[in-house]
CSV table of C-alpha atoms and ligand atoms in Angstrom, one decimal:
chain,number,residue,atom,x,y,z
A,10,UNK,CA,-33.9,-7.3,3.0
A,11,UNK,CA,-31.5,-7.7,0.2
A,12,UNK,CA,-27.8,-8.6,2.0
A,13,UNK,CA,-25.8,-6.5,-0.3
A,14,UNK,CA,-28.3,-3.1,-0.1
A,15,UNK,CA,-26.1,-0.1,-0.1
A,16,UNK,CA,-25.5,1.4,3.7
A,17,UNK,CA,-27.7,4.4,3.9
A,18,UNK,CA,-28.5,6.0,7.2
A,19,UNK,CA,-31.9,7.2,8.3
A,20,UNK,CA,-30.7,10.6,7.2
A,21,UNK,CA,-30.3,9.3,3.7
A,22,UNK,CA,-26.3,9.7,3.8
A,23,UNK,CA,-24.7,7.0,1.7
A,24,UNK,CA,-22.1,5.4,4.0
A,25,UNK,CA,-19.1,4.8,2.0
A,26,UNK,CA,-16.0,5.5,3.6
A,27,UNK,CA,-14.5,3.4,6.7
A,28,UNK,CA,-11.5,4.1,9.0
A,29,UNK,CA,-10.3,1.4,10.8
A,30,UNK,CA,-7.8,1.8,14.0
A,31,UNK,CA,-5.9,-1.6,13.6
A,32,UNK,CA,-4.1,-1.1,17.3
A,33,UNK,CA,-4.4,1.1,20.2
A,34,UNK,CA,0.2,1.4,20.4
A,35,UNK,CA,2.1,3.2,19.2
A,36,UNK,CA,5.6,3.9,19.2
A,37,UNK,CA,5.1,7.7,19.9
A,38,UNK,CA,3.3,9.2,22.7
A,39,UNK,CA,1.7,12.6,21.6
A,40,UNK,CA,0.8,14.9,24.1
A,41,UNK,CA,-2.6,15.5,22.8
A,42,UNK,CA,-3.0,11.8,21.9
A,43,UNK,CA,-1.7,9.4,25.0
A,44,UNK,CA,-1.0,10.0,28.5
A,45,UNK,CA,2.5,9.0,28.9
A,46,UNK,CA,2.1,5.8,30.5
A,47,UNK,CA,-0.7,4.1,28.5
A,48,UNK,CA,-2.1,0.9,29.7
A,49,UNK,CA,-2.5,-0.5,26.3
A,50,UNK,CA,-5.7,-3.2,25.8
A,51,UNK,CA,-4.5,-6.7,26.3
A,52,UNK,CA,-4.1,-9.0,22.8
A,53,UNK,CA,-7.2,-10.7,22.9
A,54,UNK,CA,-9.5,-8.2,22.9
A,55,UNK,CA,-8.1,-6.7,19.5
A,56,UNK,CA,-9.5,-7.7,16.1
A,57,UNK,CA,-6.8,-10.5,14.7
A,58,UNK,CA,-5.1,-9.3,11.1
A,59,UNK,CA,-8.0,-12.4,9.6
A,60,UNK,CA,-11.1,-10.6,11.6
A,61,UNK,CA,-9.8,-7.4,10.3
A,62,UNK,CA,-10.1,-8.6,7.1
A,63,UNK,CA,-13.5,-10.3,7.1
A,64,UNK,CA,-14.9,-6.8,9.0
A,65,UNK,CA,-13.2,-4.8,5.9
A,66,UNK,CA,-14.4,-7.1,3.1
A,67,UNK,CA,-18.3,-6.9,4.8
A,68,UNK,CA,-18.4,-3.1,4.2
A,69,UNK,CA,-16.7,-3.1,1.0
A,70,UNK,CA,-19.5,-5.7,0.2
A,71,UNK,CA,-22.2,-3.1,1.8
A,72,UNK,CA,-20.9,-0.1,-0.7
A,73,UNK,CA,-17.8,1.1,0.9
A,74,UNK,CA,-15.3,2.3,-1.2
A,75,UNK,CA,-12.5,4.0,0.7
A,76,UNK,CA,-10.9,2.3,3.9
A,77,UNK,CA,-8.7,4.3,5.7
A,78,UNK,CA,-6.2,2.6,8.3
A,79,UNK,CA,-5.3,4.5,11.5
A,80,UNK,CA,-4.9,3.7,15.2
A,81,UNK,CA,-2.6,4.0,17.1
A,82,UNK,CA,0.2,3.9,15.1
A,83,UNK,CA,-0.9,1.0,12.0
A,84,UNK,CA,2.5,0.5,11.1
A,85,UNK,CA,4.0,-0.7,14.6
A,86,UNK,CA,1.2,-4.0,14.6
A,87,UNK,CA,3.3,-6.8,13.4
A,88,UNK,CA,2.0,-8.5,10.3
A,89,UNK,CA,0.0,-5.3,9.3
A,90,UNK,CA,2.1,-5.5,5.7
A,91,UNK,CA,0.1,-9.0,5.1
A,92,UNK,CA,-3.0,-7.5,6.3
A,93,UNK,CA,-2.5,-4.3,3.7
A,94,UNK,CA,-1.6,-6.9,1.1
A,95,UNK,CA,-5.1,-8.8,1.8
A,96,UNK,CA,-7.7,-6.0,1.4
A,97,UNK,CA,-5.9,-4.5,-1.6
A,98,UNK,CA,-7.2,-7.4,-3.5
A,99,UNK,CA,-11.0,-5.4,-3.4
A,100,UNK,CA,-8.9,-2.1,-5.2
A,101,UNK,CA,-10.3,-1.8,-8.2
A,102,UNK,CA,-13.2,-4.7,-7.5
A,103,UNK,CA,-15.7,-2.5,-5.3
A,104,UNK,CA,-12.8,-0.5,-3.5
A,105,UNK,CA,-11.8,3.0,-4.8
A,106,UNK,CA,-9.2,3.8,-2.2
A,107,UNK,CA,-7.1,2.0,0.2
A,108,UNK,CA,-5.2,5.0,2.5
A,109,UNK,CA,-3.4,4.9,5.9
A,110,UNK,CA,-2.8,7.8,8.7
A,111,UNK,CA,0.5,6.9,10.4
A,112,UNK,CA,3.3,9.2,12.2
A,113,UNK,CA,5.8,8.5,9.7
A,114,UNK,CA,7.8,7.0,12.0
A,115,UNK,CA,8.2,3.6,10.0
A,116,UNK,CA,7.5,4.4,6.3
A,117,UNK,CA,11.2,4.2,5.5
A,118,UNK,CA,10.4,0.4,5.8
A,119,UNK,CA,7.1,0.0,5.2
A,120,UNK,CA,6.7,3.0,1.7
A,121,UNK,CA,7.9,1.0,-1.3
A,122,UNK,CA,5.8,-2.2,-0.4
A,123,UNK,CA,2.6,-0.1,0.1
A,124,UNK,CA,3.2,1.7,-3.1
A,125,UNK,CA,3.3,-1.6,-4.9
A,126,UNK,CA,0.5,-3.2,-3.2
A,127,UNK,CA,-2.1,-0.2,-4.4
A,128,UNK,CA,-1.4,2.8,-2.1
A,129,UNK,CA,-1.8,5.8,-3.6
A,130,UNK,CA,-1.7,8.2,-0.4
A,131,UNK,CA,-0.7,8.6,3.0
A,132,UNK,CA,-1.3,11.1,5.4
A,133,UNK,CA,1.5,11.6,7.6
A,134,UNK,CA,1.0,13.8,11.0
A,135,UNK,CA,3.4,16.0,11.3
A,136,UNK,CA,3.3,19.1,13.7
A,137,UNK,CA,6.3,21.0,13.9
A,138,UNK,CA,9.5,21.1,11.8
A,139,UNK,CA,11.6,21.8,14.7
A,140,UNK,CA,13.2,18.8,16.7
A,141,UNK,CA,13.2,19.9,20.3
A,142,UNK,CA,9.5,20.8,19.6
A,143,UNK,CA,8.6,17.3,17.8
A,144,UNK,CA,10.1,15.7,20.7
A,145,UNK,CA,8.3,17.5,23.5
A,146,UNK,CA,5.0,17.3,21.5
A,147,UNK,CA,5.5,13.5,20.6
A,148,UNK,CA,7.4,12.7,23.4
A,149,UNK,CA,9.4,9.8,22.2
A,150,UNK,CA,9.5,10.8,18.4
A,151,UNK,CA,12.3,11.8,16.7
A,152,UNK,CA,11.9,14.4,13.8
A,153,UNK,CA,14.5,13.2,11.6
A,154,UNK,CA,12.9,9.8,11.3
A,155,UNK,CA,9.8,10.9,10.5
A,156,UNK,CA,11.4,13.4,7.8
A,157,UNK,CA,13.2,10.0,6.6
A,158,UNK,CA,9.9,8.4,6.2
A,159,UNK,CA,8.1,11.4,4.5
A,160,UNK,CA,11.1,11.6,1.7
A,161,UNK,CA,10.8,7.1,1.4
A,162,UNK,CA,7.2,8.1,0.6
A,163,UNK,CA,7.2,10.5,-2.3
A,164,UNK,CA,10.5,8.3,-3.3
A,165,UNK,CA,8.0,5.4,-4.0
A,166,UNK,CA,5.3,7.4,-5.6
A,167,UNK,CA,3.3,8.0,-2.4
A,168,UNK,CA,1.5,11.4,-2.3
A,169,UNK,CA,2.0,12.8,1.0
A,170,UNK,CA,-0.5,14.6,3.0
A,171,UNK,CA,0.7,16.5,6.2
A,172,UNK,CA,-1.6,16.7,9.0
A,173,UNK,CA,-0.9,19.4,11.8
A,174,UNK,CA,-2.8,19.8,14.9
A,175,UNK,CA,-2.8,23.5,15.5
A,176,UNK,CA,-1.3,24.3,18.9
A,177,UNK,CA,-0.9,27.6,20.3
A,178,UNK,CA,1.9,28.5,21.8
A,179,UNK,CA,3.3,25.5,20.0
A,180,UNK,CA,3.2,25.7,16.0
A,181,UNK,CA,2.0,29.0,15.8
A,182,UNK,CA,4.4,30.5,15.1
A,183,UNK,CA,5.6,28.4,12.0
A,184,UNK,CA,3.0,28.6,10.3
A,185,UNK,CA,4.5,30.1,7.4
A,186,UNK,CA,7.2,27.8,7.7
A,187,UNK,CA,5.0,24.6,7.8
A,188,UNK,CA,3.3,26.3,4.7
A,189,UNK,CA,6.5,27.2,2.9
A,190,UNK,CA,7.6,23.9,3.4
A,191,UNK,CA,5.4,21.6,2.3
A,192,UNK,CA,5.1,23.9,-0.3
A,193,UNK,CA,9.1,23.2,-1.3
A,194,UNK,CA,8.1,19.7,-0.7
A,195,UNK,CA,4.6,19.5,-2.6
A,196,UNK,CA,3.0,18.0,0.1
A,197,UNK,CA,-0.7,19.3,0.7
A,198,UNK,CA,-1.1,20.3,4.0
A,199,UNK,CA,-4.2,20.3,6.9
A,200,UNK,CA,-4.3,22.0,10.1
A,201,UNK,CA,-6.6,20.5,12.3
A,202,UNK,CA,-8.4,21.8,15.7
A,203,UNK,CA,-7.4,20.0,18.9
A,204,UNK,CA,-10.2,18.1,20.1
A,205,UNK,CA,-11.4,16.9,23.6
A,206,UNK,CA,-10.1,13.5,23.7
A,207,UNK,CA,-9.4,11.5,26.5
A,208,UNK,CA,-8.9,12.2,29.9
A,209,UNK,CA,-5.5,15.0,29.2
A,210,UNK,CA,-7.1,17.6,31.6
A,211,UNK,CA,-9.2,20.1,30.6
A,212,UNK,CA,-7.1,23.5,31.4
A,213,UNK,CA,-4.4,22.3,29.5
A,214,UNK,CA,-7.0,21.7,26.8
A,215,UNK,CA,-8.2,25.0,26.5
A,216,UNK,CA,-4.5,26.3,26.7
A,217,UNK,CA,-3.6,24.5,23.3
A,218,UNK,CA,-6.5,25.4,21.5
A,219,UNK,CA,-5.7,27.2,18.8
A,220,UNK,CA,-8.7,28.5,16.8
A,221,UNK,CA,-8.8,27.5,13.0
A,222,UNK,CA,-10.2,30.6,12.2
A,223,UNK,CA,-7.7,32.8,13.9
A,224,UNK,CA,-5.0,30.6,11.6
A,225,UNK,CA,-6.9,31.1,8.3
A,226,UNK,CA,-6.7,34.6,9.1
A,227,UNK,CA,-3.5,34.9,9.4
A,228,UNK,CA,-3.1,32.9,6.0
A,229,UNK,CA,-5.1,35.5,4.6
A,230,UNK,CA,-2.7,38.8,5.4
A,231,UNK,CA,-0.4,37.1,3.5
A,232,UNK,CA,-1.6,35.0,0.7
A,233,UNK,CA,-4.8,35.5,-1.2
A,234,UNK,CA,-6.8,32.4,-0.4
A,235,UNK,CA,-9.7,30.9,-2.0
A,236,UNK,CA,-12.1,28.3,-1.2
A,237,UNK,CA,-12.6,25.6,-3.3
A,238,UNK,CA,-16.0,23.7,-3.3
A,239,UNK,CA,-13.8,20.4,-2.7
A,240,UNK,CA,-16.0,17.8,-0.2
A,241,UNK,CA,-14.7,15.3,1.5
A,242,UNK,CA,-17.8,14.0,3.3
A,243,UNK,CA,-15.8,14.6,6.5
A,244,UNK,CA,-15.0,17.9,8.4
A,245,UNK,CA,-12.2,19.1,5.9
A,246,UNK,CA,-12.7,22.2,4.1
A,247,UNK,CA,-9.8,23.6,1.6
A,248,UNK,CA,-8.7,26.7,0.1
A,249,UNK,CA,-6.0,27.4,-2.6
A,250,UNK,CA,-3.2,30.2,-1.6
A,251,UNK,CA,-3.1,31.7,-5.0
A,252,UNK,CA,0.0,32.9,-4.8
A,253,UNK,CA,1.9,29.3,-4.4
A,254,UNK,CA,-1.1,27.4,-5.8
A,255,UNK,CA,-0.8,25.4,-2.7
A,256,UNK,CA,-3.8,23.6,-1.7
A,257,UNK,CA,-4.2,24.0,2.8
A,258,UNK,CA,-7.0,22.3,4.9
A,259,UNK,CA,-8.9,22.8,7.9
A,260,UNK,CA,-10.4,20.2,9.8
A,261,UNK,CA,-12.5,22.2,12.6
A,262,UNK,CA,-14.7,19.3,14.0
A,263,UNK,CA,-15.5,21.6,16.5
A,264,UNK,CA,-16.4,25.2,14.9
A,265,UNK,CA,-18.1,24.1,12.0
A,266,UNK,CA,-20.9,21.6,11.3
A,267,UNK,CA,-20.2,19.1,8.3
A,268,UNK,CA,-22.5,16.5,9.7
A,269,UNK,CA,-25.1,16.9,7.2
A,270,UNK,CA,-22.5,15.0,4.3
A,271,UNK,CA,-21.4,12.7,6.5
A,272,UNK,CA,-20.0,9.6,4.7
A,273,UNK,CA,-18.3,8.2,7.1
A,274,UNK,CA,-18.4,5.8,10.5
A,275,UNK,CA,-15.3,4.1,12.0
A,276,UNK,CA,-14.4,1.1,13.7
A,277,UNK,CA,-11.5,0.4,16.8
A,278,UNK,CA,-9.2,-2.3,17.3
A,279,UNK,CA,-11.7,-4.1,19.4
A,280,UNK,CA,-14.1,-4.0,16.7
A,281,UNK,CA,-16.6,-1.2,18.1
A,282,UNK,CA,-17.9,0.5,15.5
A,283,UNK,CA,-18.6,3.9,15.9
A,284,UNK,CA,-21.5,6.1,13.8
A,285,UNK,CA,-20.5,9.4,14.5
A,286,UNK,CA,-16.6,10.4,16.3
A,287,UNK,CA,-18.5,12.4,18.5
A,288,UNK,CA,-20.8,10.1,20.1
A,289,UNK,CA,-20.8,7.6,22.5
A,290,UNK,CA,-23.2,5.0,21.0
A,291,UNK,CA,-21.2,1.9,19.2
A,292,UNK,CA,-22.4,-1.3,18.3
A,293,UNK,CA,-20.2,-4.3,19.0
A,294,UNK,CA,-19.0,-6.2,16.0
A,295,UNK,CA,-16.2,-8.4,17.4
A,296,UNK,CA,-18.7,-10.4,19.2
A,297,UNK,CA,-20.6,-11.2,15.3
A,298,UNK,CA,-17.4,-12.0,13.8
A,299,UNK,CA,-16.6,-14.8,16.5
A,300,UNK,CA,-19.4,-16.1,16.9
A,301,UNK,CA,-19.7,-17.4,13.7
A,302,UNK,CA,-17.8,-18.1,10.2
A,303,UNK,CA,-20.2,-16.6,8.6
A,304,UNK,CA,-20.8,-13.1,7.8
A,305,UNK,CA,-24.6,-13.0,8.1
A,306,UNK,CA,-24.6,-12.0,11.4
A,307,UNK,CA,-22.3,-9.1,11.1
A,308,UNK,CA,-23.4,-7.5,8.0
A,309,UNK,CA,-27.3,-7.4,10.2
A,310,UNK,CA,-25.3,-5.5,13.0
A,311,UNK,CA,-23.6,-3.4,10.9
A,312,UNK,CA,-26.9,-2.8,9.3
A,313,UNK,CA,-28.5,-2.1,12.7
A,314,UNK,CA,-25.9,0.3,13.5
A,315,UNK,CA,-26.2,2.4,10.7
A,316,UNK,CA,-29.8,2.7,11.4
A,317,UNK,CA,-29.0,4.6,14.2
A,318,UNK,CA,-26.4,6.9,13.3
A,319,UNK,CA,-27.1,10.1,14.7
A,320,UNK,CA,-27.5,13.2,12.8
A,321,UNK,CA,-24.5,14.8,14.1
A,322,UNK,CA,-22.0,15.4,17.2
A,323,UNK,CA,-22.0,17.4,20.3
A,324,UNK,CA,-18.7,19.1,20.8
A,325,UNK,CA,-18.8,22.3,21.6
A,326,UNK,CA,-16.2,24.6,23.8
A,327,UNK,CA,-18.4,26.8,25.7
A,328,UNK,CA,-16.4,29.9,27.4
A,329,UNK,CA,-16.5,27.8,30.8
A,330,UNK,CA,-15.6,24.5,30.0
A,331,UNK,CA,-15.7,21.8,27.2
A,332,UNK,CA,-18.8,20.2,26.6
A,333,UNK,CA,-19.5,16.9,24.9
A,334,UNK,CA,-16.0,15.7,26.1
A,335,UNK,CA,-15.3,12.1,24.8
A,336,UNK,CA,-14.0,9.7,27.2
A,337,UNK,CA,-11.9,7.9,25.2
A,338,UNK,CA,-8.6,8.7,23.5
A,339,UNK,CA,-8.1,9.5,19.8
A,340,UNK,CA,-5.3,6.3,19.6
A,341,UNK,CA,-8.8,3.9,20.9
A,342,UNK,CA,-11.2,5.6,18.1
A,343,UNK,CA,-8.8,5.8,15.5
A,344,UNK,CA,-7.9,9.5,13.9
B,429,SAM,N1,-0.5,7.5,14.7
B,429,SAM,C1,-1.1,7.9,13.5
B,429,SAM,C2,-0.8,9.4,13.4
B,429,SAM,O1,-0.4,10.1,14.3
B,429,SAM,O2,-1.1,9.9,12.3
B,429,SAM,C3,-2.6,7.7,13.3
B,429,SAM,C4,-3.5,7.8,14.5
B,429,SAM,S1,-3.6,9.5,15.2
B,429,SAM,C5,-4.7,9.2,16.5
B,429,SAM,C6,-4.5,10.3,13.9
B,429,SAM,C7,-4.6,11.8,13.9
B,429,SAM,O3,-5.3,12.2,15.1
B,429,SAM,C8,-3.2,12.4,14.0
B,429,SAM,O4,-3.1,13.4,12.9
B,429,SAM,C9,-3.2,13.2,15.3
B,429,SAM,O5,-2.5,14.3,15.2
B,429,SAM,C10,-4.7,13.4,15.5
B,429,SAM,N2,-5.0,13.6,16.9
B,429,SAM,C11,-4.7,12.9,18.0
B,429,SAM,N3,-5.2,13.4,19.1
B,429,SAM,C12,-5.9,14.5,18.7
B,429,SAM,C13,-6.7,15.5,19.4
B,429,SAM,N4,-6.9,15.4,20.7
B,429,SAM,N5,-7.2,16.5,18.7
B,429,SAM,C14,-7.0,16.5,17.3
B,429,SAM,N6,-6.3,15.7,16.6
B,429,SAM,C15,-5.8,14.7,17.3
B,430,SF4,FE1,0.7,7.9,18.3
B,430,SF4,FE2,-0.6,9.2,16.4
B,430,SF4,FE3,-1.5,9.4,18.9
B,430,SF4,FE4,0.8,10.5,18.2
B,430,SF4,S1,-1.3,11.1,17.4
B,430,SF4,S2,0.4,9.3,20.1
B,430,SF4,S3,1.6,9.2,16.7
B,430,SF4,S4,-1.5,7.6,17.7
């Protein structure tokens, strides 16, 4: 077979976008996220900063064009700046996009060097505006540095998106502040559905979930929205509230199929790669990358992988329970 073949998966979806979750800590401890006291994966089993790099380079040399970095939190590994500063070199040369997810919490340090390494973007998670609520959700965030970070961002350049998992009894009732806000701010903003991650117990689970449909309705008796045809390949779907021209997502993994334009697989910080976020099948590509210098190796289990990505996921919250629960934590797969 010819080595640099585009990825396409048996159902003929191009696979061009990769998120990478480049550590399994963080500085934060989000209630929906992490347990309180994580046992974090010892060093060794995580990807170095150099294997990172050679796993990057081998899809962007398989036809992906968009790598986002998550975790964890990306900016708390140390030497992740050099690691950034590495892959940038394929912007422009087979990459389209280099992106991060992050909490914000270190962008005041970390914003102007990204910007000037290729950056364009940065989605910042952000659920609440309001401190005492930031720092029960997050537990050992602190709103103002966060806010700090966001303003470092758009100093440099950076767009900022805001990403806000929709908690009842939490954010609901600021939604119209969150909007208004990142209105004032011209950030573009996505709610997105809490999702059965980890092992967080499932009443409390149910308790939080907030449907995205009962938000958008809410939206709607007070702006006029509209959708706009806008794809992502993932489970993101936007409308524009025509009476601010702000653009608002929803990412509702759970309520609405987008598997069919999937684009996307992911990999964690021990170099599992994952096909679909909502299946347990992953192919092992830390074991390829040591085993050898060369990338031959990895780029036929990549390849292999691919050929089984499933058609699509199996969550679904049933009126009794949750069903297709993943075991393992959002900070592990990488958000
Ligand atoms: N630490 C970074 C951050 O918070 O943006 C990146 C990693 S975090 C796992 C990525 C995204 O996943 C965040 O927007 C977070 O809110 C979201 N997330 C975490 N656990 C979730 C869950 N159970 N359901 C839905 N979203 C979740
Ligand atoms: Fe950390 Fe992000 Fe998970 Fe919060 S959502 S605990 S910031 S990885």
């Amino acid at each position: 077979m010819d080595m640099h073949a585009p990825l396409i998966d048996p159902f003929a979806r191009p696979i061009t976008y990769l998120r990478v979750s480049v550590t399994d800590r963080c500085d934060f401890r989000c209630v929906y996220c992490m347990a309180e006291h994580m046992q974090f994966l010892p060093k060794a089993d995580l990807l170095t900063l150099e294997e990172l790099d050679r796993l990057c380079t081998a899809f962007i040399g398989l036809g992906v064009r968009k790598l986002r970095i998550t975790g964890g939190e990306p900016l708390v590994r140390r030497g992740i700046m050099g690691f950034f500063r590495q892959v940038s070199r394929h912007l422009g040369d087979g990459l389209d996009e280099l992106t991060l997810t992050t909490n914000g919490s270190q962008l005041t340090r970390h914003a102007a060097e990204l910007a000037e390494i290729g950056v364009r973007r940065v989605n910042v998670s952000l659920d609440t505006l309001d401190p005492d609520k930031f720092a029960a959700i997050t537990r050992w965030g602190r709103l103002p540095q966060v806010l700090d970070g966001i303003r470092a961002a758009t100093a440099a350049g950076l767009r900022v998106k805001i990403n806000a998992v929709a908690l009842k009894g939490v954010n609901d009732s600021e939604l119209f502040d969150l909007v208004r806000w990142c209105g004032d701010e011209d950030h573009d903003l996505t709610f997105i559905e809490v999702m059965p991650m980890g092992d967080l117990g499932e009443e409390d689970r149910l308790d939080q979930y907030w449907p995205l449909s009962d938000l958008r309705a809410q939206l709607a008796g007070r702006f006029t929205l509209t959708d706009l045809p806008e794809r992502t390949g993932g489970p993101a779907r936007y409308v524009r509230l025509e009476e601010t021209g702000q653009k608002i997502g929803f990412i509702t993994p759970l309520t609405h199929n987008f598997c069919e334009s999937c684009n996307r697989v992911r990999v964690t910080c021990t170099g599992e790669l994952f096909m679909c976020l909502g299946q347990e099948d992953n192919a092992d590509l830390r074991a390829p990358l040591r085993a050898s210098a060369d990338d031959r190796a990895l780029q036929e289990t990549i390849r292999a992988a691919i050929a089984r990505k499933p058609k699509g996921h199996d969550f679904d919250y049933s009126r009794q329970g949750i069903g297709g629960q993943m075991t393992r934590h959002m900070s592990h797969t990488g958000g």
